[in-house]
Coordinates of C-alpha atoms in Angstrom, one line a residue:
X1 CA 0.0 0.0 0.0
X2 CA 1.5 3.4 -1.3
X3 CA 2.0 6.0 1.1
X4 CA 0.7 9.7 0.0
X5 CA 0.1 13.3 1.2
X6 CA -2.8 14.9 0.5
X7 CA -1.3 16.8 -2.0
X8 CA 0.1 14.4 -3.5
X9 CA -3.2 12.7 -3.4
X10 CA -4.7 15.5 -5.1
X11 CA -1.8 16.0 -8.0
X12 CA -2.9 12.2 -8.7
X13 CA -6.3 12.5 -9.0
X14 CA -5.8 15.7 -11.4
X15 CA -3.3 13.5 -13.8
X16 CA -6.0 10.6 -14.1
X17 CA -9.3 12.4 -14.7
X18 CA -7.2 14.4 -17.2
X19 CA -6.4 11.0 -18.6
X20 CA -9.6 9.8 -19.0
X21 CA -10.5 8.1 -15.3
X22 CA -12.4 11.2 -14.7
X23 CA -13.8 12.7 -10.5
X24 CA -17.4 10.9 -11.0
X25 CA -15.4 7.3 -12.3
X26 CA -12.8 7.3 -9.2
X27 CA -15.9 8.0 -6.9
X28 CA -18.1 5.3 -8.4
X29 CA -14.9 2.9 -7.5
X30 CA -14.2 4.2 -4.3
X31 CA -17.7 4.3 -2.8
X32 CA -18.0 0.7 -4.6
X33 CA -14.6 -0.6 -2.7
X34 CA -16.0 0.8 0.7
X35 CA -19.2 -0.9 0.2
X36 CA -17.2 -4.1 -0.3
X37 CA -15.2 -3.6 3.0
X38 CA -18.1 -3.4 5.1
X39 CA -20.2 -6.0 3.6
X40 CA -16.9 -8.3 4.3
X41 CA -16.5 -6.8 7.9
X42 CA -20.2 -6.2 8.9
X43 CA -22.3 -8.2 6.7
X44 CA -24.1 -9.6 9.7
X45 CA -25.3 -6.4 10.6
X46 CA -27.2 -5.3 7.6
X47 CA -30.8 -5.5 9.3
X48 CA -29.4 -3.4 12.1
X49 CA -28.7 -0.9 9.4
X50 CA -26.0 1.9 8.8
X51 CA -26.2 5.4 9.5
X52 CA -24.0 8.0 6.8
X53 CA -23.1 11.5 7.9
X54 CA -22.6 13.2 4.7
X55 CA -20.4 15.9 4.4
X56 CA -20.8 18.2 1.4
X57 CA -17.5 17.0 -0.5
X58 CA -16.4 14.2 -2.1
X59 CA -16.0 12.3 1.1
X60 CA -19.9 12.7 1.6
X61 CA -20.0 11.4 -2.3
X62 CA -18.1 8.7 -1.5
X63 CA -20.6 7.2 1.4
X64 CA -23.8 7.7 -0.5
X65 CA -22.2 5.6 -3.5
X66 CA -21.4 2.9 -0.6
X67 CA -25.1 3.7 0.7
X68 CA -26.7 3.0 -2.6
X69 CA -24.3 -0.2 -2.9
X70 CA -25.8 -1.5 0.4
X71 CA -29.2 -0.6 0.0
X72 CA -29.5 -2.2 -3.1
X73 CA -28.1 -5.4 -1.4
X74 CA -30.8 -4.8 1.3
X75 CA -29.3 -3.1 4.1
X76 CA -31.4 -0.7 6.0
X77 CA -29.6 2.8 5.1
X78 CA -29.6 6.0 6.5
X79 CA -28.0 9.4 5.5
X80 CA -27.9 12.0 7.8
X81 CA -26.9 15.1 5.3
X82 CA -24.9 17.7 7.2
X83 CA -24.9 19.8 4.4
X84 CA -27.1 20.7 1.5
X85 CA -26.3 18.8 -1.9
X86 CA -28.9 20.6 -4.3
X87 CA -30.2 18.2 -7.3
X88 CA -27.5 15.7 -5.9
X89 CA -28.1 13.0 -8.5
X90 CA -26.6 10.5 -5.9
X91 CA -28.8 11.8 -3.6
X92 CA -31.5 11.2 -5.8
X93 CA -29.8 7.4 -6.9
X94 CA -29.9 6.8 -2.8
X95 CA -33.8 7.5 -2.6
X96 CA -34.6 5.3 -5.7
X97 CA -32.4 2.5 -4.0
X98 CA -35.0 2.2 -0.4
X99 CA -32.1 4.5 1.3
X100 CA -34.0 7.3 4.0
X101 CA -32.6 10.5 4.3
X102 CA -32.2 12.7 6.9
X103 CA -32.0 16.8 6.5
X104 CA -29.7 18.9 8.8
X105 CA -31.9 21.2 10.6
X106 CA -35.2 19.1 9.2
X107 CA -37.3 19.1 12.4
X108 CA -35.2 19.4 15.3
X109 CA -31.5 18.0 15.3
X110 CA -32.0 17.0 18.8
X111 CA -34.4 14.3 17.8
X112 CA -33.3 13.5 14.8
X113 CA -29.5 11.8 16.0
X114 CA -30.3 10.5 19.0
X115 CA -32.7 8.7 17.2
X116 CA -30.8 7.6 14.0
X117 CA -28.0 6.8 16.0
X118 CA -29.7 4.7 18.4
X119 CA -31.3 2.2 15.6
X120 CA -28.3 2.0 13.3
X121 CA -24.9 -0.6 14.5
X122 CA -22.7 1.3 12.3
X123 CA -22.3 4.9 11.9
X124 CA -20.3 5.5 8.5
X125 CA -18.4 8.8 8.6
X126 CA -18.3 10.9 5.8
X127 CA -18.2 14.4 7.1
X128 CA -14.7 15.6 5.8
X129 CA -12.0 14.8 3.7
X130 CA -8.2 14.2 4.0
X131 CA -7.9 18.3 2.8
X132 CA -8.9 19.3 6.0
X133 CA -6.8 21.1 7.9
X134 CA -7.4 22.5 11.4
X135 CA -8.6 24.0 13.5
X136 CA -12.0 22.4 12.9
X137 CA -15.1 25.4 13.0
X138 CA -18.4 26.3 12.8
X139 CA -21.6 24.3 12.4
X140 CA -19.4 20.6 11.5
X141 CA -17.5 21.6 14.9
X142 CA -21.0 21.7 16.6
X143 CA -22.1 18.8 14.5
X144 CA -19.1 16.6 15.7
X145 CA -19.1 17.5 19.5
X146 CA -23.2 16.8 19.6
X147 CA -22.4 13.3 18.3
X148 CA -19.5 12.6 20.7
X149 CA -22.2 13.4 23.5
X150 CA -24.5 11.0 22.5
X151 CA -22.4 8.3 21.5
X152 CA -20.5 8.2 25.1
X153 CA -24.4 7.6 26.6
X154 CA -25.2 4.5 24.2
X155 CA -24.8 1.0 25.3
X156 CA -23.4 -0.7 23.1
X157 CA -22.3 2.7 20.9
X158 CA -22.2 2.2 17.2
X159 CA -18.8 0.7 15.5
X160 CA -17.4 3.7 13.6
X161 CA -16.1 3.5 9.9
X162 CA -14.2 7.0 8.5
X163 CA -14.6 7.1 4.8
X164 CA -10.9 7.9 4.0
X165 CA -10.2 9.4 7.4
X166 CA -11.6 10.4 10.5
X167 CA -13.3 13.8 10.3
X168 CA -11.2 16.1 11.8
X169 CA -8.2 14.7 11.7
X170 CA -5.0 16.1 9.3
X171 CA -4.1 13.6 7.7
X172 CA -0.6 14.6 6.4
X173 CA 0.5 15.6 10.6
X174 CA -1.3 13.4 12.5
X175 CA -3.2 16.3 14.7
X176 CA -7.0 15.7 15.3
X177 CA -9.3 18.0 16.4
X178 CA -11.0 17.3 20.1
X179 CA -14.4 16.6 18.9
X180 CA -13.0 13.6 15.8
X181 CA -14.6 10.7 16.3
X182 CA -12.5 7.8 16.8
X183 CA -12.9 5.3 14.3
X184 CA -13.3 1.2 15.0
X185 CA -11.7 1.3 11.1
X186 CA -10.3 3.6 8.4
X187 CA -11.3 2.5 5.0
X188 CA -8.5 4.8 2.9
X189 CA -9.0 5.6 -0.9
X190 CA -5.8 4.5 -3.2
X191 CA -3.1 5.0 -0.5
X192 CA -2.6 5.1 3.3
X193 CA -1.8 8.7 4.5
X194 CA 1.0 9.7 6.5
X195 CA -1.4 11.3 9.4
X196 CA -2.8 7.3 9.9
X197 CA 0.6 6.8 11.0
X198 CA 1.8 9.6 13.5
X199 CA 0.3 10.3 17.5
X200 CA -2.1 11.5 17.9
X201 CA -4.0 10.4 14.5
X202 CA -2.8 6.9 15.1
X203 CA -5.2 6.3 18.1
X204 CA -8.4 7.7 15.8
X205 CA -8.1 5.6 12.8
X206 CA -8.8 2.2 14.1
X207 CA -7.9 -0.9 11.2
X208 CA -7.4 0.5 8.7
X209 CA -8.1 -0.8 4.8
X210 CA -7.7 0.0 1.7
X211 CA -10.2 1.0 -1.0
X212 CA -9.4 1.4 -5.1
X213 CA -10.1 4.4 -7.3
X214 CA -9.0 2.7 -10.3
X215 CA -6.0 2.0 -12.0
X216 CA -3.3 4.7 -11.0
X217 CA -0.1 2.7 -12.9
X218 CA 0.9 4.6 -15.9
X219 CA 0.1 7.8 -14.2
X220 CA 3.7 10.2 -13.6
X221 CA 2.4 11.4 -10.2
X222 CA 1.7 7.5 -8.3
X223 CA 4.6 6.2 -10.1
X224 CA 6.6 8.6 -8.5
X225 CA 5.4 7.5 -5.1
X226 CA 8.6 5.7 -3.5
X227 CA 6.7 5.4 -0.1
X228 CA 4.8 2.7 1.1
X229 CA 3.5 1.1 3.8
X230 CA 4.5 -2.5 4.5
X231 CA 2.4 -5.6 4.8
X232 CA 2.2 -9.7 5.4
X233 CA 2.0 -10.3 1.2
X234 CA 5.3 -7.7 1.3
X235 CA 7.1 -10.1 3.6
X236 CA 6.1 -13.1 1.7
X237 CA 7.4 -12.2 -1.3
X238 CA 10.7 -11.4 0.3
X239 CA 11.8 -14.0 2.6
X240 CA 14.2 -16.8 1.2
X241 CA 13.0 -20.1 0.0
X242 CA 13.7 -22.8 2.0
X243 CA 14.7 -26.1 -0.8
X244 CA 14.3 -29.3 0.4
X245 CA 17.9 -30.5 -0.5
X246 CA 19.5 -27.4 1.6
X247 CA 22.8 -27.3 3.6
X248 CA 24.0 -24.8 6.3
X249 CA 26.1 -22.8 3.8
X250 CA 22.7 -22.4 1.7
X251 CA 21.5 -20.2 4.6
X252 CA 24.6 -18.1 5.2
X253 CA 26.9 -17.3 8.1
X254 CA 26.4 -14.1 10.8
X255 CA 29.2 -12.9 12.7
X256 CA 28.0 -10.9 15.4
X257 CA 30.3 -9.2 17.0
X258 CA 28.6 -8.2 20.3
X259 CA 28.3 -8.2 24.3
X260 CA 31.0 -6.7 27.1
X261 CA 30.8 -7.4 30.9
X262 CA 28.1 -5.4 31.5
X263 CA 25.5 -6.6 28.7
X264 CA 26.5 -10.7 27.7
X265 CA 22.7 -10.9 27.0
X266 CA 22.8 -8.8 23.9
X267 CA 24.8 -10.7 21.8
X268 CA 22.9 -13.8 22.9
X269 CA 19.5 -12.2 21.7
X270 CA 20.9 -11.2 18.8
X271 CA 22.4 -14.4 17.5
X272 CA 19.8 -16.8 18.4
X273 CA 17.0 -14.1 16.6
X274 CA 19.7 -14.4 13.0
X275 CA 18.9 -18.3 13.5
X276 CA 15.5 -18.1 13.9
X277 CA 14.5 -15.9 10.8
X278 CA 16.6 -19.1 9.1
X279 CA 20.1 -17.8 8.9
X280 CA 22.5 -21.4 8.5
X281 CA 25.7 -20.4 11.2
X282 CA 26.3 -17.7 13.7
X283 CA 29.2 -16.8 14.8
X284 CA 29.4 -15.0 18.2
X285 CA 32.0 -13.2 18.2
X286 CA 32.6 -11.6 22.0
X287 CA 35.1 -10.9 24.8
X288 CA 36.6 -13.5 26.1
X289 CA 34.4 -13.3 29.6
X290 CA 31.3 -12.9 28.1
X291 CA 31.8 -16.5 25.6
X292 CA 32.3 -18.1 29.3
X293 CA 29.3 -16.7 30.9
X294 CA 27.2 -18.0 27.7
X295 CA 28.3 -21.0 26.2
X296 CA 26.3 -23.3 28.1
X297 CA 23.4 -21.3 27.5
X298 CA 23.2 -21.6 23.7
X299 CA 25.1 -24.7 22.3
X300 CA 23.8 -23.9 18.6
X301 CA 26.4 -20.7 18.6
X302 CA 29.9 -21.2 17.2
X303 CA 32.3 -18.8 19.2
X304 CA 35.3 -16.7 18.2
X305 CA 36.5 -15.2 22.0
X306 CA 37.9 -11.5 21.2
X307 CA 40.6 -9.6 23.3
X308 CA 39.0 -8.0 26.0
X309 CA 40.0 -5.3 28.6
X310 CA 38.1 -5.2 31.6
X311 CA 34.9 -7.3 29.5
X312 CA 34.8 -5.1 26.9
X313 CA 36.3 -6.2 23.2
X314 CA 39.9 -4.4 23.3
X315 CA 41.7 -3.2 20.5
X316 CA 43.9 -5.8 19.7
X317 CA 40.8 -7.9 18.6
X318 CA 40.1 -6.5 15.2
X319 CA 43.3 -8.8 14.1
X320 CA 41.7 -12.1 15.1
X321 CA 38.1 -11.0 13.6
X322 CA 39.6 -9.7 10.4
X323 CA 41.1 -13.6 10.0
X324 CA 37.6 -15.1 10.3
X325 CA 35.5 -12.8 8.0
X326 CA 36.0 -15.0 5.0
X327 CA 32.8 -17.0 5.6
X328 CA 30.5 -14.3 6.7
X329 CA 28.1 -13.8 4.6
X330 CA 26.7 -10.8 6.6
X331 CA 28.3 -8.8 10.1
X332 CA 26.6 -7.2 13.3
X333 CA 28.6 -4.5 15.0
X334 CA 27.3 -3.2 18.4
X335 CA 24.6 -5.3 20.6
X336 CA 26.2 -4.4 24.1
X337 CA 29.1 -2.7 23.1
X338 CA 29.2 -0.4 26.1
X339 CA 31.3 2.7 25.3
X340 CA 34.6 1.9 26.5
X341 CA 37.3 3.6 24.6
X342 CA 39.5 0.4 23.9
X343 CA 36.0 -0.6 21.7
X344 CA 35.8 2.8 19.9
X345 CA 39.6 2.2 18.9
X346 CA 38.7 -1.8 17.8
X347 CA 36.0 -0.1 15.6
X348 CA 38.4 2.4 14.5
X349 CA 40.7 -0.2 13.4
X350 CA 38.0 -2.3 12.2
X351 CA 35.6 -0.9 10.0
X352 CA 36.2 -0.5 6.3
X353 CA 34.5 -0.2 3.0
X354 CA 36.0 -4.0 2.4
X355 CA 34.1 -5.5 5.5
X356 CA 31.0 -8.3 4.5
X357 CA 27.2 -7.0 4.2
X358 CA 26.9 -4.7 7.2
X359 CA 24.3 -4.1 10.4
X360 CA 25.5 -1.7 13.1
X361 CA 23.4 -1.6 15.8
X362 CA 23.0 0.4 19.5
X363 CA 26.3 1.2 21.6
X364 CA 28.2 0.6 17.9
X365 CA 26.2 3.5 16.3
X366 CA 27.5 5.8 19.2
X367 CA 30.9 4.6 19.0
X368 CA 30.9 5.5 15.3
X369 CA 29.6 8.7 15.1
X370 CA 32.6 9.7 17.2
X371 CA 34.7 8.7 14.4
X372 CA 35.8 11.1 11.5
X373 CA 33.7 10.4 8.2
X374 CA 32.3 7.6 9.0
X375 CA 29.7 6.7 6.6
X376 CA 32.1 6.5 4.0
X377 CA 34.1 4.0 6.4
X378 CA 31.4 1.5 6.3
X379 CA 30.6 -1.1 3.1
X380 CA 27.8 0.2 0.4
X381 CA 24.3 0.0 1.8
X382 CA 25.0 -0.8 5.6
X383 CA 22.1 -0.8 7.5
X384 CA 22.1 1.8 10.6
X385 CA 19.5 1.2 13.3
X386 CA 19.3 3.6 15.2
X387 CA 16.3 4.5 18.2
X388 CA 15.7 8.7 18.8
X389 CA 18.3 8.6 20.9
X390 CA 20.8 7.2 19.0
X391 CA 19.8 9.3 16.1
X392 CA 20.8 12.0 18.4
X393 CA 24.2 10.9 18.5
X394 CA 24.3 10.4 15.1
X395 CA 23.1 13.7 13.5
X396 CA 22.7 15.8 16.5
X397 CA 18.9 16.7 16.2
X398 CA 17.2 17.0 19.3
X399 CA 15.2 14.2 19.7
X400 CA 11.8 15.5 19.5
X401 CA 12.6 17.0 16.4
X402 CA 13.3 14.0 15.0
X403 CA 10.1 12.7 16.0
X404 CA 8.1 14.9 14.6
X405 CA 8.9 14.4 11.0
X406 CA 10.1 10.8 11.0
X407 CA 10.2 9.9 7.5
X408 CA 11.5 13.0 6.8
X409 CA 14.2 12.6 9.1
X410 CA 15.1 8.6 8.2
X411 CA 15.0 9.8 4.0
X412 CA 17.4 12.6 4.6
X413 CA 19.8 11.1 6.7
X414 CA 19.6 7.8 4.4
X415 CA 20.3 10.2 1.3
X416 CA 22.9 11.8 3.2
X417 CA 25.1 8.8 4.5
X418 CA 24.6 6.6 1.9
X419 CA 23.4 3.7 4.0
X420 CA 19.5 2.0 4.7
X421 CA 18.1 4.1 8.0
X422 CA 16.1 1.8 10.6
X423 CA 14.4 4.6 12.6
X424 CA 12.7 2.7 15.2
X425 CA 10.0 3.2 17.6
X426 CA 6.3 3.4 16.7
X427 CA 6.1 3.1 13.2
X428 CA 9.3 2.4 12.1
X429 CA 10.8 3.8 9.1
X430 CA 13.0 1.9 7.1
X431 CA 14.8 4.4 4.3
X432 CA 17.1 3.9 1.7
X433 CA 19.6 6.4 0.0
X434 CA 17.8 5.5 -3.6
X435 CA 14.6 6.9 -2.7
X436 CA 12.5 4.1 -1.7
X437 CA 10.9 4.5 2.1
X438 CA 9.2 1.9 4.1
X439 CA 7.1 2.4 7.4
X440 CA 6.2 -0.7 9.5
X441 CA 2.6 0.2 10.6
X442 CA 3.0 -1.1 14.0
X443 CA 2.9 0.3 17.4
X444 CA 3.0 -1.3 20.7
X445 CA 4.5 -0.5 24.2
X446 CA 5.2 -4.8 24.8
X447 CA 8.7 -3.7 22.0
X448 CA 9.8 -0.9 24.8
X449 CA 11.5 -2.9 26.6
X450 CA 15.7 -3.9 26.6
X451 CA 16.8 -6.4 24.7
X452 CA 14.5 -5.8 22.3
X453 CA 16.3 -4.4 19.8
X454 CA 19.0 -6.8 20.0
X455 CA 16.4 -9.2 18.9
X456 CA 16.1 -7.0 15.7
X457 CA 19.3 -6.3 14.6
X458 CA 19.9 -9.7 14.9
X459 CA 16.7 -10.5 12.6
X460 CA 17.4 -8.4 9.8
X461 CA 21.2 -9.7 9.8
X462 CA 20.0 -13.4 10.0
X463 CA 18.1 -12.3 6.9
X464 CA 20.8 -10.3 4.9
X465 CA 23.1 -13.4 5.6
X466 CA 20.6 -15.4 3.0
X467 CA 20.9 -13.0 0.2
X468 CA 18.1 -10.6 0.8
X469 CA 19.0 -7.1 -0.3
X470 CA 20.0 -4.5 2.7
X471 CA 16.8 -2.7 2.2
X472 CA 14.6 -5.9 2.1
X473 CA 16.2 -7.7 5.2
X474 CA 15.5 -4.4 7.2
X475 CA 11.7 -4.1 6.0
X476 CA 11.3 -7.9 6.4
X477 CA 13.1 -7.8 9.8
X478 CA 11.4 -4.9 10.7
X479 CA 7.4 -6.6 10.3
X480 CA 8.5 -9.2 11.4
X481 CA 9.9 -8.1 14.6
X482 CA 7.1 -6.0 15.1
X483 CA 4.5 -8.7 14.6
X484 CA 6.4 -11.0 17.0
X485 CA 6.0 -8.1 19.8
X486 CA 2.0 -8.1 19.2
X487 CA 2.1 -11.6 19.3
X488 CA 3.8 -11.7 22.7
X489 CA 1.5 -9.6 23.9
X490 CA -1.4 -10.9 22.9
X491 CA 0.2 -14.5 24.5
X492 CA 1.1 -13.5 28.0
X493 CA -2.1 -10.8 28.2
X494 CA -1.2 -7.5 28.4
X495 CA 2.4 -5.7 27.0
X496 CA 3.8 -5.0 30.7
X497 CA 4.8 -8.3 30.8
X498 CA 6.7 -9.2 27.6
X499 CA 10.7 -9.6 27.6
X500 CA 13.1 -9.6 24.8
X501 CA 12.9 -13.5 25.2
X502 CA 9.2 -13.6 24.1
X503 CA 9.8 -11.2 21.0
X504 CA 12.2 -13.8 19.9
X505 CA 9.6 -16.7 20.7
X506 CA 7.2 -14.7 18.6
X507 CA 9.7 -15.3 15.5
X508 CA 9.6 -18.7 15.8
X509 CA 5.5 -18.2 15.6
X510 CA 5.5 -15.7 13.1
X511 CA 8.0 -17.7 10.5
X512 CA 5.8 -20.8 10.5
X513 CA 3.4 -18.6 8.7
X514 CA 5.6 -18.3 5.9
X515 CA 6.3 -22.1 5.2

């Protein structure tokens, strides 16, 4: 699923109904797709019947296409018109179809919603469009603020669907104005919008799914869209194949050069999530304490003990490492580092454009931004993920900065350094210096917890190890990573609970649905 603005949106729509896919055509579609959707997700409901508020834009067109869709299939349908639509021929197509409609200010207002909202199970919103932009006004601001009134005093209230997006919220920032109703699901037209996807928009738009105009391909404005959001038929087509007659080497080798004193655990996490996403070997490669302390505790490791001072990897280490780099296939750098400066002077010694398909992760992204030029240190297309923090470090942007424009942020910086950007956190962004953007639409507080990210950068190497791309391992790692939190959270009960340890049992879940 692309990923638009609402200018580009609108720059879209322009180039095809100048091409011949003209307003009325891309409506017809649209309010045809929605009707689909619920049908599919409410079709048990249709004698309870649907309620429409109709905006006066194409939002408003959009539902009483749907409308006439389900009437005509025999679903008890009601529009409540906000505003006047004069010789509306879909207004007029609604009536022929059995729909009822309801008049803004016909009677009182006061009887009329309480009443239509009480007898209808879903209340379809089609007030206003992805072009609003705040602050929300006048008689809709009324409109919306009467509704949330009476739909906090019904028991049960009526599941919400927003007909693009919630009305009220700005769909290219996120903001939402106090009286939106929250929606129980977004049904989006052609592309998700970057609002679905940023706080507080994300906790209005419910499921969200995805509704055709028609076909965009061909047109110079969707084609340019590098942006997109990524889903389960995304990762399907990326992940390796797994042939009967396979061998170890067929699945690669991970070094992971991880863990001091302080933080043995990382390196552990990290290699036994590169074996679970299918790589064929890993490596550990840690100080010499840290092997000891974890040897018995995962016997499908290979080891290669570094030269340590005081538990962290010293500087005389890079020798032995560079000997064994021959069969790597892909390298982690940085899973509980720490930030001695006998490791910032191994990485100094250690990191060159020659070094095998590349994943630097946590305390080895701090370490190297305190080196001189480093991107052009690294191999082509390493993959940097860095959390806000670490960003910091990296670019010196103040965090919440950074999170305010995310994908903004992750494509310049990617652009910039010449390497695939992992911003996490909610909604991760995955951005490549070519152009092409990914965001992981996934956000839960069960992944905000250590070790977590160990689990990831080990993931995505585990998968670059098999031959995926550098941008493909970190969008497949990424879903898949983020999928495994959900499901460990939706195992143990609530997200308080979960531990690295479950994310990584949530791989082993997730990658049997792949097989």
């Amino acid at each position: 699923m692309k990923l638009l603005t609402t200018s580009q949106m609108r720059l879209v729509e322009q180039q095809a109904d100048a091409s011949g896919l003209s307003y009325a055509e891309m409506m017809e579609n649209a309010g045809g797709g929605l009707a689909d959707i619920i049908e599919e997700e409410y079709g048990y409901l249709s004698e309870e019947g649907i309620l429409a508020l109709v905006g006066k834009g194409n939002n408003g067109g959009d539902a009483l296409v749907a409308l006439t869709y389900l009437a005509e299939n025999g679903w008890r349908c009601t529009a409540y018109l906000a505003a006047d639509r004069p010789n509306d021929p879909l207004v007029t197509r609604f009536r022929t179809a059995g729909g009822e409609i309801l008049l803004s200010g016909q009677g009182t207002d006061s009887e009329l919603l309480p009443n239509a909202l009480a007898s209808h199970a879903l209340l379809l919103d089609g007030l206003l469009g992805t072009g609003f932009q705040l602050p929300l006004r006048g008689a809709l601001q009324s409109l919306l603020s009467n509704l949330q009134s009476l739909i906090s005093n019904l028991e049960p209230p009526p599941t919400i669907i927003a007909v693009d997006c919630p009305s009220g919220l700005d769909c290219d920032t996120g903001e939402v104005a106090s009286e939106t109703l929250a929606a129980d699901l977004t049904v989006t037209m052609a592309a998700a919008k970057p609002g679905f996807y940023r706080f507080p928009g994300a906790d209005y738009v419910g499921e969200i799914h995805l509704a055709e105009i028609g076909v965009l391909d061909g047109f110079q404005a969707w084609e340019e869209i590098r942006r997109f959001v990524v889903d389960e038929e995304t990762i399907a087509n990326q992940l390796p194949a797994r042939p009967r007659n396979a061998h170890k080497g067929t699945f690669g080798t991970v070094i992971a050069v991880a863990g001091s004193g302080n933080y043995p655990g990382a390196a552990k996490m990290a290699g036994k999530a590169a074996y679970r996403v299918g790589a064929g070997l890993v490596t550990l490669a840690v100080p010499r304490p840290v092997q000891t302390m974890l040897a018995g505790h995962f016997p499908e490791a290979t080891w290669l003990p570094l030269a340590d001072e005081d538990g962290c990897i010293g500087v005389d280490a890079a020798d032995g490492l560079q000997e064994n780099l021959e069969r790597a296939t892909a390298l982690l750098i940085g899973p509980g580092f720490g930030l001695a400066e006998t490791t910032r002077q191994f990485l100094a010694r250690f990191v060159t454009p020659e070094l095998p398909p590349l994943v630097i992760d946590a305390d080895g992204l701090k370490l190297l931004a305190q080196l001189p030029g480093w991107p052009q240190r690294l191999p082509p297309s390493s993959v940097l993920t860095p959390h806000p923090g670490e960003m910091f470090v990296l670019t010196g942007i103040a965090t919440a900065t950074l999170q305010a424009d995310r994908l903004a942020v992750a494509e310049r910086f990617a652009r910039e350094w010449g390497h695939i950007v992992v911003l996490k956190g909610a909604f991760t962004v995955i951005a490549a210096p070519f152009g092409q953007t990914a965001l992981i639409p996934i956000a839960t507080s069960a992944l905000a917890r250590a070790g977590t990210g160990d689990v990831l950068a080990g993931m995505i190497t585990g998968l670059r190890a098999q031959g995926l791309s550098a941008f493909d391992a970190a969008v497949a790692g990424a879903w898949l990573h983020g999928q495994a939190g959900i499901h460990a959270e939706n195992s143990l009960g609530n997200s308080a609970a979960v531990l690295a340890g479950d994310v990584l049992e949530g791989v082993r879940e997730l990658m049997g649905m792949f097989e």
